[in-house]
Amino acid sequence: PEVVAREPLSHPKKAVTRGHSCVACAHRKVRCDGQRPCSTCRKSDTPCLSKPVQSARARRARTTRDSTATLTTTPSSSNFVETTVSEHLPTLTGEEDSELDFGPIPSTSPHSMSVEGLLFGRSLINLSDQHPTASRIFWLWSTYLENVNPAVKMLHIPTVQPLILNAASDPKKQISAPKQALCFAIYLVAIGSVPQCIHAEAERIMDQPINELINLYTGLAQQALVNACFLQTPNFITLQALTLFLVAQRARTDSQTLWQLTGVAIRSAQQLGYHREKALKSPSVSVFQAELRRRLWWELTLLESFAAKQCGVTSMLYSRSSWDTNRPLNVNDSDLHPEMRQISEVRGITEMSFCSARFEIGELTMAYTSPDWQSSQDMSQADAAIQKLQQRLEDRLLKYCDPSIPMHRMLQMFGRGALARIRLTLRRHQMFAKSGLSLEQRDCTFLLCLQLAEAPNRFAKDPTIQKFLWQANAFFPLDAFMFLLGEIAYRTVGQPLPAPLETVWAEVEKSYESQPRLLCDESNAIYNAVRNLTLKAWEKSKSDRNVEQPVPHFIRMLQSKLPNNRAVEKASHTASESTISPGNMTTNTFDGSEFDFDLDSLDTSWSKIAIPDDPEFWEYWQQFATDVPGLPII
């Protein structure tokens, strides 16, 4: 790659004309002499870049909008900044997006700090020769449309497709930094969405192994974001690129990094006013632009909520008092165009239907897992809200689904399965409390958790919907999976499981096959707990059956991870101790203190562990990890 030169270049002198300051002088608000390089840039040894000239059409359109825009608030109003900023947000399509085409803003001195350098790198690198060949760009774009677009409906395809065609026709042609960042983000997420069953075909087309491709385009997408100055000068296109980049990294990067980067994206969106419906309804923002910004904001909202749960913290967006952006409408891309004045929602299946269901379910989940609701724990209110949502989804979307269409079948599975997940999440504190669930309730919960664990395994085996597996794998029902293992490990004699043990272990094995993180992720303490709990459950199963069973491959892998198998021995010892006689058995507890929560007496050091979601729930599971020598408890 070619590093952008920072030495001054020599050009013939030009007459100074009004409005032709270079980018650096305009940014620093100093007078520019109009030469290239100008005297200021020569002194500071920075690139002297000309600001692109706005087209006459764009100037006329902006003048018309500005003449009709009025401020309805005064400078003393709390919404004045949001309203003022929104009225000066750049337009996003056609010729008017020339405002977004500025090159990277140079540093004010050779030694000034690059904010992006704190995250991805420092140097600006020319990526024009890093685009794939035309045939590969077409394949990547087709893969994006097939695998990603239905599940993450963030881009307006008729608007973005010309950009892709432009990159394919002549990658070395001048493409603005924000648009180039979007191109590389699309390439990355498309490669990451390729299902295992067609890896060979993808590697043949791209002439490189999938893992190497993912690493390559992760680096290129990062560099493209750096080139676009995504932190210093965020705009709609760079924020789209950053969001797609984070979506691609959701199941690959560690939870702490993902959470921090989603926070960056949220702050950028707030800076642009996307979190306020009032800003999106400003006279300077068209109906078309507002709808695309709603799509982007809601995608970021769910992404940040997901990342926060993975880190065991509360989402910064759990309270709707901090944002009020309406949910995007259930409409096709063909229903949206830049000149439209109004838009109505469509009843039935559209290109947006899957995301529409995701957003509505996500909104309910955030509302009923927030600290505000957890303080009241009004289950009747939550159950009523879930029931209403289920009926709304059936009437609005699910009854129109055709199971023969892969996207429709995915929508049905997600819509009905997600509501079950919400119910399970809201009762999580009861699932593990000593006096929480009766044996009958535990049996019902066990069967529900088994169904939730089976769903992604069935998903992985269905060839027609494997193209969406990249999305499903990010939302593995870990809580349900752990409940199954806990029941196997700690049920006492006389309390048989409500499903055949062989069936349960078959699903556990499939889960380990389809979720590599369960076996390999060493960065998150909860996965260590899952692995140790799995071994406890296996040893308990062996002792209960008194029959020598062949050891599955995933169990051997787990055992090999433990030093000298000491934890396995301890697991076996613990499991045998948990088997008590029927005469001493109780029907509404697991194994005594193992499931008894007393938050006031918890070891304060446990609060420092990066574990996801509800501390009351995860605190129990952390007890398993403490049995493994060498696990960090900090």
XYZ file of C-alpha atoms in Angstrom:
634
model
C 0.000 0.000 0.000
C 1.076 3.492 -0.729
C 1.494 5.806 2.247
C 0.125 9.257 1.563
C 3.037 11.619 1.060
C 3.539 14.323 3.617
C 6.301 16.280 1.797
C 5.318 19.614 0.258
C 4.722 19.475 -3.479
C 5.599 22.215 -5.925
C 2.854 23.665 -8.152
C 2.520 26.847 -10.218
C 1.063 29.762 -8.294
C -2.616 30.480 -8.716
C -4.537 33.640 -8.056
C -6.284 33.679 -4.708
C -10.023 33.294 -5.199
C -12.727 33.507 -2.595
C -13.876 30.256 -1.062
C -10.888 28.175 -2.165
C -9.115 27.637 1.140
C -7.492 24.247 1.524
C -9.044 21.716 3.908
C -6.446 22.340 6.639
C -6.860 26.133 6.638
C -10.645 25.850 6.563
C -10.536 23.431 9.478
C -8.185 25.689 11.498
C -10.086 28.842 10.481
C -6.987 30.650 9.202
C -6.476 32.603 5.998
C -5.224 30.497 3.077
C -3.104 32.075 0.325
C -4.712 29.793 -2.270
C -1.444 28.211 -3.417
C -0.959 24.441 -3.504
C 0.676 23.783 -1.171
C -0.232 26.930 0.730
C 2.255 28.652 3.003
C 0.516 27.411 6.163
C 0.736 23.769 5.091
C 4.339 24.201 4.000
C 5.266 25.531 7.440
C 3.461 22.710 9.263
C 4.611 20.052 6.763
C 1.091 18.713 6.247
C -0.731 17.656 3.056
C -2.455 20.578 1.360
C -5.764 19.247 0.045
C -8.270 21.238 -1.969
C -11.850 21.256 -0.759
C -14.206 19.809 -3.402
C -16.462 22.349 -5.049
C -20.148 21.860 -4.339
C -22.302 21.444 -7.409
C -24.697 24.207 -8.415
C -27.618 21.853 -7.922
C -26.542 21.071 -4.387
C -26.071 24.780 -3.588
C -29.530 25.618 -4.930
C -31.136 22.780 -3.005
C -29.417 23.774 0.211
C -30.302 27.456 -0.250
C -33.948 26.522 -0.722
C -33.970 24.385 2.394
C -32.200 26.996 4.496
C -34.648 29.692 3.417
C -37.611 27.640 4.630
C -36.044 26.350 7.832
C -36.956 28.170 11.034
C -35.872 27.616 14.585
C -38.785 26.935 16.877
C -36.651 27.067 19.998
C -34.524 29.765 21.513
C -30.809 29.442 22.298
C -31.692 28.988 25.941
C -33.820 25.931 25.198
C -32.306 22.566 26.113
C -33.015 21.323 22.587
C -31.414 24.293 20.835
C -28.109 22.538 20.148
C -29.799 19.406 18.783
C -32.118 21.423 16.553
C -29.355 23.680 15.291
C -27.006 20.794 14.566
C -29.716 18.815 12.781
C -30.450 21.713 10.452
C -26.858 21.710 9.304
C -26.497 17.957 8.842
C -25.281 17.184 5.319
C -27.544 15.490 2.828
C -26.755 11.941 1.947
C -27.571 11.000 -1.613
C -27.036 12.070 -5.188
C -24.929 15.113 -5.975
C -25.604 16.617 -2.568
C -23.355 14.176 -0.774
C -20.345 16.059 -2.103
C -20.242 17.656 1.340
C -19.114 14.282 2.636
C -16.311 13.912 0.125
C -13.598 15.820 1.985
C -10.372 13.921 2.264
C -8.929 13.135 5.692
C -8.323 16.279 7.713
C -4.557 16.552 8.210
C -2.943 17.039 11.586
C -2.143 20.586 12.580
C 1.455 19.576 13.179
C 3.572 16.538 12.384
C 3.516 15.552 16.047
C -0.182 16.042 16.814
C -2.045 12.986 18.070
C -4.343 11.058 15.735
C -7.433 10.061 17.712
C -8.019 7.098 15.387
C -4.480 5.966 16.145
C -5.625 5.117 19.667
C -7.946 2.480 18.171
C -6.766 1.235 14.802
C -3.585 2.928 13.617
C -1.907 6.205 12.781
C -0.800 6.432 9.153
C -3.089 7.374 6.295
C -2.777 4.714 3.600
C -4.048 4.803 0.039
C -6.404 1.821 -0.389
C -7.432 2.394 -3.996
C -5.387 -0.601 -5.146
C -6.690 -2.857 -2.355
C -10.201 -3.371 -3.738
C -10.913 -6.875 -5.065
C -11.209 -7.473 -8.785
C -14.482 -6.563 -10.480
C -15.757 -10.157 -10.572
C -14.994 -10.592 -6.867
C -16.659 -7.301 -5.969
C -19.801 -8.464 -7.775
C -19.682 -11.773 -5.898
C -19.214 -10.018 -2.539
C -22.061 -7.624 -3.266
C -24.327 -10.511 -4.280
C -23.381 -12.318 -1.051
C -24.176 -9.200 0.961
C -27.598 -8.858 -0.672
C -28.370 -12.535 -0.096
C -26.980 -13.098 3.411
C -26.678 -9.758 5.187
C -29.209 -7.322 3.777
C -32.337 -9.215 4.960
C -30.956 -9.625 8.494
C -29.351 -6.181 8.917
C -31.457 -3.839 6.779
C -29.360 -0.749 7.199
C -28.401 0.255 3.667
C -30.719 1.627 0.996
C -29.676 -0.703 -1.801
C -30.681 1.490 -4.786
C -28.480 4.256 -3.344
C -25.468 2.109 -2.452
C -25.400 -0.122 -5.527
C -24.007 2.615 -7.840
C -21.104 3.010 -5.408
C -20.328 -0.713 -5.644
C -20.583 -0.650 -9.434
C -18.271 2.351 -9.490
C -15.701 0.532 -7.356
C -15.940 -2.527 -9.603
C -15.590 -0.585 -12.839
C -12.507 1.346 -11.767
C -11.275 0.806 -8.189
C -8.454 3.327 -8.669
C -10.880 6.069 -9.602
C -11.131 8.713 -6.885
C -13.656 7.532 -4.272
C -14.207 9.638 -1.174
C -12.816 8.260 2.078
C -16.254 7.712 3.706
C -17.541 5.802 0.682
C -14.379 3.736 0.513
C -14.844 2.838 4.188
C -18.374 1.688 3.399
C -17.107 -0.460 0.508
C -14.567 -2.282 2.666
C -17.094 -2.764 5.479
C -19.464 -4.380 2.968
C -16.684 -6.667 1.717
C -15.856 -7.689 5.296
C -19.363 -8.465 6.507
C -20.122 -10.324 3.260
C -17.107 -12.609 3.726
C -18.006 -13.186 7.369
C -21.540 -14.238 6.416
C -20.432 -17.107 4.157
C -21.701 -20.369 5.727
C -19.346 -23.263 6.332
C -21.021 -25.367 3.654
C -19.809 -23.086 0.843
C -16.418 -22.067 2.222
C -14.718 -24.058 -0.532
C -16.582 -22.167 -3.252
C -15.851 -18.825 -1.585
C -12.165 -19.660 -1.268
C -12.062 -20.644 -4.938
C -13.630 -17.340 -5.992
C -11.494 -15.190 -3.694
C -8.381 -17.368 -4.112
C -7.642 -17.305 -0.385
C -8.750 -19.213 2.762
C -11.770 -17.716 4.536
C -9.921 -17.041 7.791
C -7.173 -15.211 5.940
C -9.773 -13.219 4.014
C -11.517 -12.199 7.227
C -8.223 -11.078 8.762
C -7.242 -9.218 5.586
C -10.511 -7.333 5.183
C -10.776 -6.625 8.901
C -7.489 -4.754 8.608
C -8.527 -3.009 5.390
C -11.885 -1.963 6.867
C -10.121 -0.573 9.936
C -7.695 1.381 7.774
C -10.522 2.720 5.619
C -12.251 4.016 8.757
C -9.006 5.691 9.832
C -8.681 7.301 6.401
C -12.251 8.600 6.720
C -11.517 10.202 10.131
C -14.555 8.424 11.531
C -14.022 9.890 15.000
C -13.097 13.463 14.161
C -15.607 14.043 11.362
C -18.388 11.460 11.674
C -21.135 11.483 9.084
C -23.895 9.196 7.910
C -21.735 7.155 5.547
C -18.801 6.637 7.924
C -21.258 5.676 10.662
C -22.834 3.104 8.339
C -19.354 1.733 7.658
C -18.472 1.603 11.360
C -21.752 -0.135 12.214
C -21.270 -2.803 9.544
C -17.710 -3.286 10.777
C -18.997 -3.851 14.333
C -21.702 -6.228 13.107
C -18.993 -8.255 11.376
C -16.915 -8.322 14.580
C -19.804 -9.154 16.911
C -18.945 -12.844 17.272
C -15.193 -12.490 16.659
C -13.849 -9.788 18.938
C -13.732 -9.822 22.722
C -16.773 -8.432 24.493
C -14.965 -5.510 26.154
C -13.612 -4.174 22.862
C -16.962 -4.576 21.132
C -18.751 -2.729 23.932
C -16.290 0.161 23.858
C -16.458 0.502 20.076
C -20.263 0.420 20.051
C -20.091 3.239 22.579
C -18.000 5.223 20.092
C -20.613 4.602 17.395
C -23.479 5.620 19.677
C -21.737 8.868 20.630
C -21.136 9.648 16.956
C -24.807 9.051 16.190
C -25.821 11.288 19.082
C -23.461 13.971 17.811
C -25.316 13.815 14.486
C -28.703 14.023 16.204
C -29.966 10.562 15.270
C -31.191 9.867 18.803
C -33.839 12.626 18.680
C -36.963 12.386 16.575
C -37.234 16.165 16.612
C -33.880 16.437 14.846
C -34.962 13.887 12.240
C -38.106 15.909 11.534
C -36.178 19.116 10.982
C -37.001 20.915 7.696
C -33.434 20.309 6.529
C -33.819 16.518 6.802
C -35.906 14.848 4.120
C -38.341 12.013 4.808
C -35.974 9.689 2.973
C -32.936 10.721 5.021
C -34.829 10.525 8.310
C -35.981 6.963 7.640
C -32.468 5.769 6.798
C -31.126 7.433 9.947
C -33.777 5.646 12.017
C -32.646 2.332 10.551
C -29.048 3.111 11.435
C -29.848 4.326 14.960
C -31.946 1.276 15.840
C -29.330 -1.117 14.514
C -26.776 0.619 16.730
C -29.152 0.526 19.690
C -29.536 -3.259 19.575
C -25.821 -3.706 18.920
C -24.879 -1.620 21.963
C -27.427 -3.444 24.119
C -26.015 -6.801 23.013
C -22.433 -5.710 23.704
C -23.358 -4.313 27.126
C -24.984 -7.601 28.164
C -21.902 -9.519 27.080
C -19.865 -7.347 29.461
C -22.293 -7.562 32.359
C -23.169 -3.871 32.347
C -26.345 -1.904 31.774
C -26.871 -0.500 28.310
C -26.416 3.261 28.121
C -29.676 3.361 26.146
C -31.948 1.384 28.483
C -33.926 4.521 29.360
C -36.014 6.030 26.575
C -35.681 9.398 28.300
C -32.237 9.724 26.686
C -33.513 9.030 23.163
C -36.850 8.981 21.399
C -36.173 8.005 17.795
C -39.143 6.198 16.279
C -38.762 2.638 15.054
C -38.158 2.386 11.294
C -41.175 1.574 9.161
C -41.822 -1.837 7.644
C -41.260 -0.786 4.019
C -39.277 -1.946 0.998
C -36.351 0.004 -0.380
C -38.425 0.643 -3.496
C -40.898 2.559 -1.318
C -38.151 5.033 -0.389
C -36.697 7.689 -2.672
C -34.986 11.028 -2.008
C -37.815 13.240 -3.333
C -40.646 11.650 -1.333
C -42.721 13.847 0.980
C -44.448 11.175 3.082
C -44.367 7.439 3.683
C -46.776 4.850 5.092
C -46.014 1.492 6.687
C -46.811 -1.712 4.821
C -48.765 -4.531 6.495
C -47.233 -7.843 5.543
C -43.783 -9.070 4.587
C -41.243 -6.607 3.197
C -37.465 -6.451 2.927
C -37.532 -4.767 6.329
C -39.770 -7.294 8.128
C -37.088 -9.285 9.930
C -35.435 -6.137 11.266
C -38.827 -4.658 12.093
C -39.514 -7.672 14.334
C -36.000 -7.450 15.814
C -36.463 -3.800 16.701
C -39.869 -4.291 18.310
C -38.713 -7.285 20.346
C -35.499 -5.470 21.251
C -37.436 -2.473 22.515
C -39.507 -4.683 24.827
C -36.420 -6.549 26.031
C -34.623 -3.314 26.934
C -37.692 -2.008 28.753
C -38.136 -5.126 30.906
C -34.486 -5.821 31.667
C -33.659 -2.254 32.693
C -32.790 -1.325 36.293
C -36.054 0.632 36.510
C -38.162 -2.470 35.898
C -35.965 -4.836 37.900
C -36.600 -2.736 40.985
C -40.333 -3.436 40.746
C -40.330 -6.947 39.186
C -43.990 -6.706 38.160
C -44.237 -10.021 36.303
C -47.926 -9.644 35.518
C -47.215 -6.392 33.696
C -44.333 -7.990 31.796
C -46.391 -11.042 30.833
C -49.177 -8.821 29.539
C -46.705 -6.800 27.464
C -45.177 -9.968 25.989
C -48.621 -11.318 25.132
C -49.568 -8.092 23.366
C -46.319 -8.069 21.426
C -46.815 -11.677 20.370
C -50.269 -10.866 19.046
C -48.989 -7.763 17.254
C -46.236 -9.708 15.535
C -48.683 -12.409 14.470
C -51.141 -9.887 13.036
C -48.536 -7.637 11.463
C -45.945 -10.090 10.141
C -45.949 -13.757 11.081
C -49.312 -14.715 9.616
C -48.081 -13.552 6.214
C -44.995 -15.799 6.276
C -44.518 -18.529 3.679
C -42.344 -21.260 5.291
C -41.030 -22.284 1.869
C -39.186 -18.942 1.659
C -35.959 -19.042 3.737
C -36.244 -15.484 5.044
C -39.863 -16.059 6.098
C -38.940 -19.252 7.925
C -36.143 -17.449 9.727
C -38.574 -14.706 10.729
C -41.002 -17.272 12.150
C -38.276 -19.032 14.121
C -36.891 -15.771 15.443
C -40.238 -14.141 16.246
C -41.582 -17.012 18.315
C -38.262 -18.077 19.794
C -37.290 -14.560 20.881
C -40.480 -14.149 22.884
C -39.700 -17.388 24.709
C -36.231 -16.019 25.430
C -37.742 -12.873 26.946
C -39.940 -14.929 29.265
C -36.950 -17.006 30.289
C -34.827 -13.911 30.891
C -37.443 -12.246 33.082
C -37.727 -15.360 35.260
C -34.011 -15.938 35.417
C -33.702 -14.913 39.043
C -36.403 -17.454 39.954
C -34.798 -20.244 37.934
C -31.846 -20.499 40.300
C -33.198 -19.285 43.638
C -33.396 -21.858 46.414
C -37.119 -21.311 46.898
C -37.807 -20.166 43.361
C -39.265 -23.023 41.309
C -41.075 -26.197 42.234
C -40.024 -29.483 40.628
C -42.910 -29.181 38.168
C -41.865 -25.641 37.227
C -38.278 -26.788 36.835
C -39.398 -29.561 34.497
C -41.326 -27.071 32.359
C -38.368 -24.688 32.346
C -36.036 -27.541 31.426
C -38.142 -28.466 28.385
C -38.316 -24.810 27.314
C -34.533 -24.477 27.634
C -34.062 -27.690 25.656
C -36.203 -26.276 22.849
C -34.217 -23.029 22.877
C -30.936 -24.962 22.728
C -32.248 -27.181 19.912
C -33.321 -24.210 17.763
C -29.844 -23.002 16.676
C -28.783 -26.617 16.122
C -31.737 -27.182 13.785
C -30.918 -23.864 12.190
C -27.377 -25.022 11.449
C -28.635 -28.193 9.746
C -31.192 -26.488 7.483
C -29.386 -25.869 4.173
C -31.903 -23.271 2.991
C -31.264 -20.883 5.877
C -27.588 -21.516 6.576
C -26.832 -18.224 4.867
C -28.290 -16.526 7.967
C -26.320 -18.658 10.407
C -23.772 -15.872 10.945
C -26.577 -13.815 12.503
C -28.078 -16.624 14.576
C -24.741 -17.710 16.059
C -24.305 -14.332 17.715
C -27.435 -14.903 19.826
C -26.841 -18.371 21.230
C -29.156 -18.961 24.273
C -26.362 -19.352 26.799
C -28.664 -19.025 29.812
C -30.880 -21.880 28.586
C -27.813 -23.991 27.804
C -26.446 -23.498 31.316
C -29.777 -24.304 32.929
C -29.760 -27.685 31.150
C -26.244 -28.449 32.361
C -27.064 -27.296 35.886
C -30.059 -29.610 36.052
C -27.981 -32.577 34.878
C -25.216 -31.800 37.365
C -27.330 -31.083 40.428
C -30.591 -32.990 40.230
C -30.809 -35.515 43.033
C -31.806 -39.179 42.974
C -35.555 -39.471 42.570
C -35.810 -36.338 40.429
C -35.526 -37.672 36.866
C -35.101 -35.292 33.983
C -38.234 -34.624 31.913
C -36.364 -35.608 28.714
C -34.077 -38.553 27.864
C -30.532 -37.860 28.993
C -29.118 -39.087 25.666
C -31.245 -36.504 23.825
C -29.993 -33.701 26.044
C -26.341 -34.679 25.622
C -26.804 -34.931 21.861
C -27.965 -31.306 21.802
C -25.109 -30.245 24.087
C -22.634 -31.873 21.697
C -24.219 -30.141 18.688
C -23.997 -26.828 20.530
C -20.282 -27.283 21.118
C -19.851 -28.086 17.426
C -21.760 -25.026 16.211
C -20.476 -22.584 18.847
C -16.651 -22.576 18.858
C -16.648 -19.947 21.608
C -17.922 -22.531 24.092
C -14.744 -24.523 23.597
C -12.139 -21.913 22.732
C -13.005 -18.522 24.260
C -10.588 -17.893 27.111
C -11.243 -14.148 27.357
C -14.608 -14.286 29.128
C -14.959 -15.858 32.564
C -18.455 -17.105 31.811
C -17.206 -19.514 29.140
C -14.773 -20.972 31.645
C -17.738 -21.511 33.942
C -19.704 -23.192 31.134
C -16.858 -25.581 30.378
C -16.421 -26.561 34.010
C -20.162 -26.991 34.462
C -20.237 -29.242 31.389
C -17.603 -31.496 32.951
C -19.504 -31.594 36.245
C -22.668 -32.596 34.384
C -20.800 -35.291 32.433
C -19.273 -36.819 35.548
C -22.672 -36.779 37.264
C -24.226 -38.553 34.265
C -21.541 -41.245 34.379
C -22.008 -41.854 38.092
C -25.805 -42.017 37.800
C -25.857 -44.484 34.904
C -23.124 -46.772 36.276
C -22.382 -47.776 32.688
C -19.163 -47.081 30.863
C -19.985 -44.602 28.118
C -17.815 -43.591 25.163
C -16.414 -40.140 25.860
C -17.492 -37.609 23.201
C -14.792 -35.648 21.418
C -15.852 -32.312 22.936
C -15.612 -33.762 26.465
C -12.083 -34.995 25.749
C -11.227 -31.526 24.469
C -12.576 -29.933 27.649
C -10.677 -32.380 29.833
C -7.455 -31.679 27.961
C -7.773 -27.980 28.819
C -7.646 -28.634 32.557
C -4.198 -28.899 34.204
C -3.517 -32.514 35.226
C -7.250 -33.150 35.098
C -7.497 -31.957 38.707
C -10.696 -30.104 37.985
C -12.227 -33.218 36.441
C -11.499 -35.166 39.584
C -12.989 -32.382 41.662
C -16.024 -32.282 39.359
C -16.536 -36.009 39.835
C -16.154 -35.666 43.596
C -18.625 -32.782 43.731
C -21.130 -34.634 41.580
C -21.006 -37.729 43.782
C -21.498 -35.601 46.889
C -24.596 -34.017 45.391
C -26.361 -37.412 45.126
C -28.479 -37.764 48.245
C -31.007 -40.353 49.290
C -34.669 -39.962 48.361
C -35.608 -39.665 51.983
C -33.607 -36.471 52.385
C -34.646 -34.994 49.057
C -36.700 -31.817 48.663
C -38.810 -31.041 45.625
C -38.330 -27.302 45.293
C -34.553 -26.864 45.501
C -31.547 -27.932 43.489
C -28.687 -28.619 45.823
C -29.044 -26.361 48.811
C -26.699 -23.428 49.013
C -25.497 -23.816 45.422
C -28.648 -22.030 44.272
C -29.228 -19.722 47.210
C -28.608 -16.054 46.434
C -27.806 -13.531 49.096
C -26.469 -10.465 47.333
C -25.600 -8.731 50.603
C -23.074 -11.427 51.475
C -21.409 -11.815 48.080
C -17.634 -11.624 47.863
C -16.935 -8.097 46.641
C -14.161 -9.340 44.358
C -16.763 -11.060 42.185
C -18.168 -7.722 41.127
C -14.977 -7.086 39.143
C -15.447 -10.086 36.843
C -16.590 -9.251 33.308
C -19.692 -11.464 33.190
C -22.839 -10.768 31.194
C -26.283 -9.550 32.174
C -28.028 -10.051 35.525
C -25.497 -10.273 38.399
C -27.967 -12.273 40.508
C -28.064 -14.980 37.867
C -24.438 -15.058 36.811
C -23.146 -14.989 40.361
C -24.343 -18.556 40.783
C -22.522 -19.765 37.701
C -19.292 -18.090 38.717
C -19.113 -20.551 41.636
C -18.335 -23.293 39.150
C -15.346 -21.430 37.734
C -13.794 -21.096 41.180
C -13.308 -24.872 41.310
C -10.815 -24.810 38.438
C -7.237 -24.100 39.561
C -5.682 -21.138 37.853
C -8.843 -19.337 36.755
C -8.449 -15.614 37.385
C -10.788 -14.203 40.007
C -9.864 -10.509 40.131
